[in-house]
mmCIF file of C-alpha atoms in Angstrom:
data_model
loop_
_atom_site.group_PDB
_atom_site.id
_atom_site.type_symbol
_atom_site.label_atom_id
_atom_site.label_comp_id
_atom_site.label_asym_id
_atom_site.label_seq_id
_atom_site.Cartn_x
_atom_site.Cartn_y
_atom_site.Cartn_z
ATOM 1 C CA MET A 262 77.073 131.555 62.105
ATOM 2 C CA SER A 263 74.069 131.868 64.335
ATOM 3 C CA TYR A 264 74.187 132.008 68.115
ATOM 4 C CA LEU A 265 72.597 128.574 68.352
ATOM 5 C CA GLU A 266 75.306 127.091 66.124
ATOM 6 C CA ASP A 267 77.956 128.831 68.231
ATOM 7 C CA ILE A 268 76.457 127.448 71.431
ATOM 8 C CA LYS A 269 76.239 123.940 69.983
ATOM 9 C CA LYS A 270 79.869 124.075 68.844
ATOM 10 C CA LEU A 271 81.050 125.400 72.227
ATOM 11 C CA LYS A 272 79.138 122.645 74.055
ATOM 12 C CA GLU A 273 80.799 120.006 71.877
ATOM 13 C CA GLU A 274 84.208 121.528 72.594
ATOM 14 C CA LEU A 275 83.412 121.653 76.312
ATOM 15 C CA ASN A 276 82.476 117.961 76.302
ATOM 16 C CA ILE A 277 85.772 117.101 74.606
ATOM 17 C CA ILE A 278 87.681 119.128 77.215
ATOM 18 C CA LYS A 279 85.755 117.468 80.063
ATOM 19 C CA SER A 280 86.587 114.050 78.657
ATOM 20 C CA LYS A 281 90.283 114.936 78.415
ATOM 21 C CA LEU A 282 90.190 116.301 81.969
ATOM 22 C CA ASP A 283 88.659 113.044 83.234
ATOM 23 C CA ASP A 284 91.440 111.095 81.503
ATOM 24 C CA LEU A 285 94.081 113.336 83.080
ATOM 25 C CA GLU A 286 92.550 113.002 86.554
ATOM 26 C CA LEU A 287 92.504 109.233 86.173
ATOM 27 C CA ARG A 288 96.194 109.238 85.175
ATOM 28 C CA GLN A 289 97.030 111.491 88.105
ATOM 29 C CA ASN A 290 95.483 108.918 90.431
ATOM 30 C CA ARG A 291 97.447 105.974 89.034
ATOM 31 C CA PHE A 292 99.444 105.649 92.273
ATOM 32 C CA ILE A 293 96.647 104.347 94.495
ATOM 33 C CA ASN A 294 96.832 102.102 97.561
ATOM 34 C CA ASN A 295 100.472 101.109 97.019
ATOM 35 C CA HIS A 296 99.824 100.276 93.371
ATOM 36 C CA ALA A 297 101.272 101.986 90.326
ATOM 37 C CA ILE A 298 99.514 101.556 86.998
ATOM 38 C CA ILE A 299 101.591 102.049 83.869
ATOM 39 C CA GLU A 300 99.533 102.431 80.727
ATOM 40 C CA LYS A 301 100.709 101.476 77.244
ATOM 41 C CA GLU A 302 101.325 105.083 76.205
ATOM 42 C CA ASP A 303 103.711 105.427 79.169
ATOM 43 C CA PHE A 304 105.803 102.337 78.301
ATOM 44 C CA SER A 305 108.275 104.620 76.577
ATOM 45 C CA ASN A 306 109.086 105.966 80.053
ATOM 46 C CA LEU A 307 110.098 102.486 81.259
ATOM 47 C CA GLU A 308 113.863 102.327 81.536
ATOM 48 C CA ILE A 309 116.004 99.222 81.730
ATOM 49 C CA LYS A 310 118.493 99.953 84.511
ATOM 50 C CA HIS A 311 120.336 96.641 84.441
ATOM 51 C CA GLN A 312 120.089 93.214 82.825
ATOM 52 C CA GLU A 313 121.930 90.156 84.104
ATOM 53 C CA ASN A 314 121.461 86.396 84.463
ATOM 54 C CA GLY A 315 118.021 86.363 82.839
ATOM 55 C CA GLN A 316 116.745 89.201 85.066
ATOM 56 C CA ILE A 317 115.812 92.732 83.953
ATOM 57 C CA LEU A 318 115.619 95.659 86.347
ATOM 58 C CA PHE A 319 113.058 98.194 85.130
ATOM 59 C CA HIS A 320 112.641 101.724 86.431
ATOM 60 C CA TYR A 321 109.519 103.889 86.049
ATOM 61 C CA LYS A 322 109.210 107.237 87.864
ATOM 62 C CA ASN A 323 109.872 106.326 91.506
ATOM 63 C CA CYS A 324 109.319 102.573 90.979
ATOM 64 C CA SER A 325 111.872 99.895 90.279
ATOM 65 C CA PHE A 326 110.954 96.263 89.671
ATOM 66 C CA LEU A 327 112.667 93.068 88.621
ATOM 67 C CA GLU A 328 111.311 90.895 85.835
ATOM 68 C CA GLU A 329 112.549 87.666 84.310
ATOM 69 C CA GLU A 330 113.509 87.633 80.658
ATOM 70 C CA ASN A 331 110.862 85.838 78.611
ATOM 71 C CA SER A 332 108.242 86.320 81.332
ATOM 72 C CA GLU A 333 104.710 87.053 80.200
ATOM 73 C CA LEU A 334 105.219 90.743 80.999
ATOM 74 C CA HIS A 335 108.532 90.919 79.154
ATOM 75 C CA LYS A 336 107.098 89.157 76.090
ATOM 76 C CA GLY A 337 104.069 91.455 76.137
ATOM 77 C CA LEU A 338 106.345 94.510 76.158
ATOM 78 C CA LEU A 339 108.394 93.144 73.273
ATOM 79 C CA ASN A 340 105.508 92.135 71.029
ATOM 80 C CA GLY A 341 103.273 95.113 71.886
ATOM 81 C CA SER A 342 100.373 93.049 73.241
ATOM 82 C CA LEU A 343 100.553 94.472 76.753
ATOM 83 C CA ASN A 344 98.150 97.336 77.526
ATOM 84 C CA TYR A 345 99.199 98.096 81.077
ATOM 85 C CA ILE A 346 101.445 97.026 83.937
ATOM 86 C CA VAL A 347 100.347 97.132 87.544
ATOM 87 C CA LEU A 348 103.019 97.300 90.215
ATOM 88 C CA ASN A 349 102.570 96.577 93.901
ATOM 89 C CA LYS A 350 104.756 98.473 96.356
ATOM 90 C CA LEU A 351 106.878 96.168 98.499
ATOM 91 C CA PRO A 352 106.726 96.666 102.283
ATOM 92 C CA ASN A 353 110.511 97.055 102.301
ATOM 93 C CA SER A 354 112.856 97.773 99.426
ATOM 94 C CA LEU A 355 115.061 94.893 98.383
ATOM 95 C CA THR A 356 118.620 94.979 97.071
ATOM 96 C CA TRP A 357 119.558 93.160 93.892
ATOM 97 C CA GLN A 358 123.139 92.497 92.790
ATOM 98 C CA HIS A 359 124.318 94.381 95.896
ATOM 99 C CA ARG A 360 123.736 97.748 94.223
ATOM 100 C CA TYR A 361 120.196 98.097 92.871
ATOM 101 C CA SER A 362 117.110 98.807 94.917
ATOM 102 C CA ILE A 363 113.793 97.134 94.116
ATOM 103 C CA SER A 364 110.723 98.943 95.439
ATOM 104 C CA HIS A 365 107.874 97.231 93.570
ATOM 105 C CA LYS A 366 106.728 93.884 92.196
ATOM 106 C CA SER A 367 104.815 93.440 88.951
ATOM 107 C CA LEU A 368 101.465 91.717 89.295
ATOM 108 C CA SER A 369 100.227 88.849 87.165
ATOM 109 C CA PRO A 370 97.799 89.765 84.370
ATOM 110 C CA THR A 371 94.854 88.466 86.433
ATOM 111 C CA GLU A 372 95.870 90.424 89.546
ATOM 112 C CA ALA A 373 96.553 93.499 87.421
ATOM 113 C CA ALA A 374 93.108 93.305 85.798
ATOM 114 C CA ILE A 375 91.457 93.111 89.207
ATOM 115 C CA ILE A 376 93.356 96.153 90.503
ATOM 116 C CA LEU A 377 92.731 98.147 87.321
ATOM 117 C CA ASN A 378 89.016 97.313 87.373
ATOM 118 C CA PHE A 379 88.773 98.276 91.058
ATOM 119 C CA THR A 380 90.607 101.576 90.432
ATOM 120 C CA ILE A 381 88.354 102.586 87.546
ATOM 121 C CA ASN A 382 85.127 101.598 89.333
ATOM 122 C CA ASN A 383 86.069 103.422 92.541
ATOM 123 C CA LYS A 384 87.306 106.594 90.960
#
């Protein structure tokens, strides 16, 4: 292999690494301005802590949020059509069922799209 071919190959590899680094930096900054963004590939890290009376308590990293069964978000998780979830940090944690703490609220798809778009454009 010639030096020019080696240089070309190394530049291509460097561009791939830079792209991966950009993706990692974006993920690192997913907790911005009291919002947490959960991407589809991280849905496996969502944990159902409790389910009762048509309500589901989800936990993700340091966030807990309550969602109604059959809500748009819940249906999207079940059928795989959801690409991301955006959570808004509550000013004060709430207690649910006298034993569970709720720290975040899920945003509607429209609100989530606005926050996600703002986050990407202001990176």
